[in-house]
Amino acid sequence: MRDAVGAVQSVLVLGGGSEIAQAIVDRLVGGRCRTVVLGARDITALSPVAARWQAAGATVDSFAFDALDPASHQAAVDAAFDAHGDIDMAIIAFGVLGDQATFDADPVAAADAARANYVGAVSASLAVASRFRTQGHGTLLVLSSVAGVRARADNYVYGSTKAGLDAFAQGLGDALVGTGSRVVVVRPGFVHGRMTEGMQPAPFATTPDKVADAVVAGLAKGREVIWAPAVLAPVFTVMRNLPRGVWRRVSAR
Amino acid sequence: MPPTPPEPAAVLARPHTAELTGWGRTAPTASDVRRPTSATELQRALPNGSPRGLLARGLGRGYGDCAQNSGGTVVETTDVDAFTIHDADPASDTVLVTAEAGASIDRLLHALVPQGLFVPVTPGTRYVTVGGAIAADIHGKNHHRKGSWCQHVTSLHLQLADGEVVEIGPDRDPELFWATAGGMGLTGVVLDATFACPRIGSSRLLVDTDRAADLDEVLELMASGDHAYDYSVAWIDLMAGGRATGRSVLTRGRFATAEEAAPAAGPDPYAYSAGVLASAPPFVPDGLLNKLTVRAFNELWFRKAPVRRRDELQTIPTFFHPLDMVGGWNRIYGPQGFLQWQFVIPFGAEATLRRIIEELSASGCTSFLAVLKAFGEADPAPLSFPAPGWTLALDIPAGVRGLGPLLDRLDELVVAEGGRVYLAKDSRVRPELVPQMYPRLDEWRAVRNRVDPQRRIRSDLSRRLGL
């Protein structure tokens, strides 16, 4: 169960390879969390983190999860819930950033990114939400991005998938009011990590650890949207309202 | 124009899904909520509970998740509230009362006080039910003399998980009776209980007030003088630091005789009225209670208390239930809610008590007045909270940064002294500590396994702590 200060006892991560999700789980396991269930494309790559959490006293279980196969999502999520009892928190963490130039040349690759980031997240989130409704509680943490707040010329495929995901997550959160469950949308800025290796950082660049700290603080405070770093909330309020021409110049890299 | 809301009775009579929280308004979960209107209907609930179990709930004054059952059934007993005051020998000290589980102390007092009777134990609110009083084995200002609620219960009817109704008491299946006392509602559904109510000479109390400049002084006053009073409690200012650490206002008293009460009470020594004078607004923004406002409030409150006053006549609501005068006062903590942390540590652990108070004071947590009391002897219940020692209870807004780790650290100090936290208030204790705090937990589990092997009765508290 989630407690009065936002700590949870069990977590399901879909996209277990995500560095941000792993940093969040590090903190959850440092608190009350004793059950970690990981769904990932390549579960063998997760053994080091799994060992770390086991050493900290958690039970860690993992299963193969394919974001691109929505038909498999409900069964995979059901199996995780059935095997571990109540899941207090689920993190939708899978997604690909991709490279806009590649997408421009390969529309199918772009569509695959959209299928993973948006379509897959929709089916996975709904699968979790139906179990949350049954158990009467649960927090769905959705990793969105500031890239979805306003699409940029140099990553609009990724940005648009996050825009769709963000809108979906907000709507789902509103639909879940009264069910004991809730959705928390996380909007990080540029995050240094595997996904962004070799890229030039954007202003207010952050790290998975800092994003995770912001998430834990936001959960304790009962936030529905968590910006990381927090300054991006006012920054993007301005960015969202800039005239197109100005935005094009500001966002050009 | 907003749509007319349907009649409450019509809505509540049928099951509906609703989010519930405890009094602290944290961690809501959804349940199938039923509100039976008769004892017969109440008994029908258990056999028809959901796969995620069933739990009885009273007035929801438990602070944390003890009266929630996420995804399962919650039976609100508050409409099953009939009670009988039995005939008694006028020379006897007490009179037996049989009340259904949903009867509140508030309702009981309106009937008892005019007849010269009081409840054996009352907590700081009168909005608790008889069922809840048993489930939490509640205590009050008279614990040092009279113990907790269940020590005054002579018998009760408990519906077990399989639907069977049993009558139990201290001399009738005492094992199950004491597992039910303080058992957080997990041994069965209490249907009704019979308990002994003391006679009182009037509806007024003769109250002595002492202002103590620091912790040492208040502990000394309580240790040396509590035995002379029926009721005793100190309000302590946790925002004060330095030399003022632990400054307190100690109020102690007893019921006045009719003659003593006459100047204040007028012709009817048993006149009793208790109501809600004001209500907290329905929505309060975050941060209304901040360091400045709370510090100012505590300062004012301390200064307005007399340094020493004797034999002041006070009414029952003023002395016992001051917070009940503000309806829904739990809302002043804003949408994030708050939690209450209450622990007891044995006499002799005063140094640890001081350290805890210093840490709380230094943490800058905004805490209104906390309550400090010396407990008397424990009863035989394995999960009952009170034990001989000092108990401190304080409210803290839930969103405070670092609150979880701070309280975890303080819990360790409590456990190291052989102390414990109160499950009826808990919303965050580390589950691994519970068997240390309640060393007889396995004894309690054995009884619960006997009466509910399939875990048909469950709560969010039992899930969170793995009871």
Short mmCIF file of C-alpha atoms in Angstrom, two decimals, chain A residues 1-7 9 30-32 34 57 85-86 131-138 176-182 213-214 217-218 220-223, chain B residues 17-19 26-31 52 65 70-72 286 336 338-339 398-401 403-404 407-408 411 427-432 460-461 463-465:
data_model
loop_
_atom_site.label_atom_id
_atom_site.label_comp_id
_atom_site.label_asym_id
_atom_site.label_seq_id
_atom_site.Cartn_x
_atom_site.Cartn_y
_atom_site.Cartn_z
CA MET A 1 0.00 0.00 0.00
CA ARG A 2 1.01 3.60 -0.56
CA ASP A 3 1.53 5.35 2.75
CA ALA A 4 0.78 8.86 3.98
CA VAL A 5 4.14 10.22 2.82
CA GLY A 6 3.85 8.80 -0.71
CA ALA A 7 6.06 5.71 -0.24
CA GLN A 9 5.66 -1.13 -1.21
CA GLY A 30 15.60 2.77 -0.29
CA GLY A 31 12.21 3.52 1.23
CA ARG A 32 9.39 1.02 1.74
CA ARG A 34 10.05 -4.57 -1.22
CA GLY A 57 16.16 -6.30 0.50
CA GLY A 85 -0.52 -9.31 -5.31
CA ASP A 86 -1.17 -5.61 -5.08
CA ARG A 131 -6.09 -3.82 -12.49
CA PHE A 132 -5.85 -0.65 -10.42
CA ARG A 133 -9.63 -0.28 -10.61
CA THR A 134 -10.05 -3.81 -9.27
CA GLN A 135 -7.62 -3.40 -6.39
CA GLY A 136 -9.03 0.04 -5.55
CA HIS A 137 -5.71 1.87 -5.49
CA GLY A 138 -2.53 2.48 -7.45
CA LEU A 176 -9.64 7.42 -12.72
CA VAL A 177 -10.81 10.03 -10.21
CA GLY A 178 -12.89 8.26 -7.59
CA THR A 179 -11.32 4.84 -8.20
CA GLY A 180 -8.56 5.21 -5.62
CA SER A 181 -6.01 5.26 -8.46
CA ARG A 182 -4.22 8.18 -9.98
CA ASP A 213 14.57 12.99 -6.77
CA ALA A 214 11.96 15.32 -8.23
CA ALA A 217 9.38 14.68 -3.78
CA GLY A 218 6.37 15.17 -6.08
CA ALA A 220 5.10 12.84 -1.33
CA LYS A 221 3.36 16.09 -2.13
CA GLY A 222 0.61 14.41 -4.16
CA ARG A 223 1.48 16.17 -7.41
CA THR B 17 -18.04 2.71 -4.93
CA ALA B 18 -16.38 5.48 -3.02
CA GLU B 19 -12.93 6.66 -2.12
CA THR B 26 -3.97 10.80 3.00
CA ALA B 27 -3.70 7.79 0.64
CA PRO B 28 -7.33 7.41 -0.52
CA THR B 29 -8.49 4.01 -1.77
CA ALA B 30 -11.76 2.93 -3.33
CA SER B 31 -14.17 0.40 -1.85
CA ARG B 52 -10.90 -8.58 -1.44
CA ASP B 65 -5.73 3.54 6.67
CA SER B 70 -9.19 -1.03 -1.09
CA GLY B 71 -11.07 -2.92 -3.77
CA GLY B 72 -13.10 -4.71 -1.10
CA ASP B 286 -1.80 24.27 0.83
CA GLN B 336 -2.29 17.04 1.09
CA PHE B 338 -1.73 15.28 7.57
CA LEU B 339 -0.68 12.45 9.74
CA ALA B 398 1.90 15.12 5.19
CA GLY B 399 3.75 17.06 2.49
CA VAL B 400 6.66 18.16 4.67
CA ARG B 401 9.96 17.36 2.94
CA LEU B 403 9.07 13.72 6.98
CA GLY B 404 9.18 9.99 6.15
CA LEU B 407 9.75 9.64 11.56
CA ASP B 408 11.55 6.42 10.56
CA ASP B 411 10.54 5.13 15.36
CA SER B 427 -0.22 5.70 8.26
CA ARG B 428 3.48 5.12 7.58
CA VAL B 429 5.38 2.93 10.04
CA ARG B 430 7.99 0.51 8.64
CA PRO B 431 6.26 -2.91 8.64
CA GLU B 432 9.39 -4.69 9.90
CA ASP B 460 -5.45 -1.41 4.05
CA LEU B 461 -3.62 -1.24 7.37
CA ARG B 463 -2.12 -5.11 3.93
CA ARG B 464 0.43 -2.36 4.49
CA LEU B 465 1.80 -3.81 7.72
#
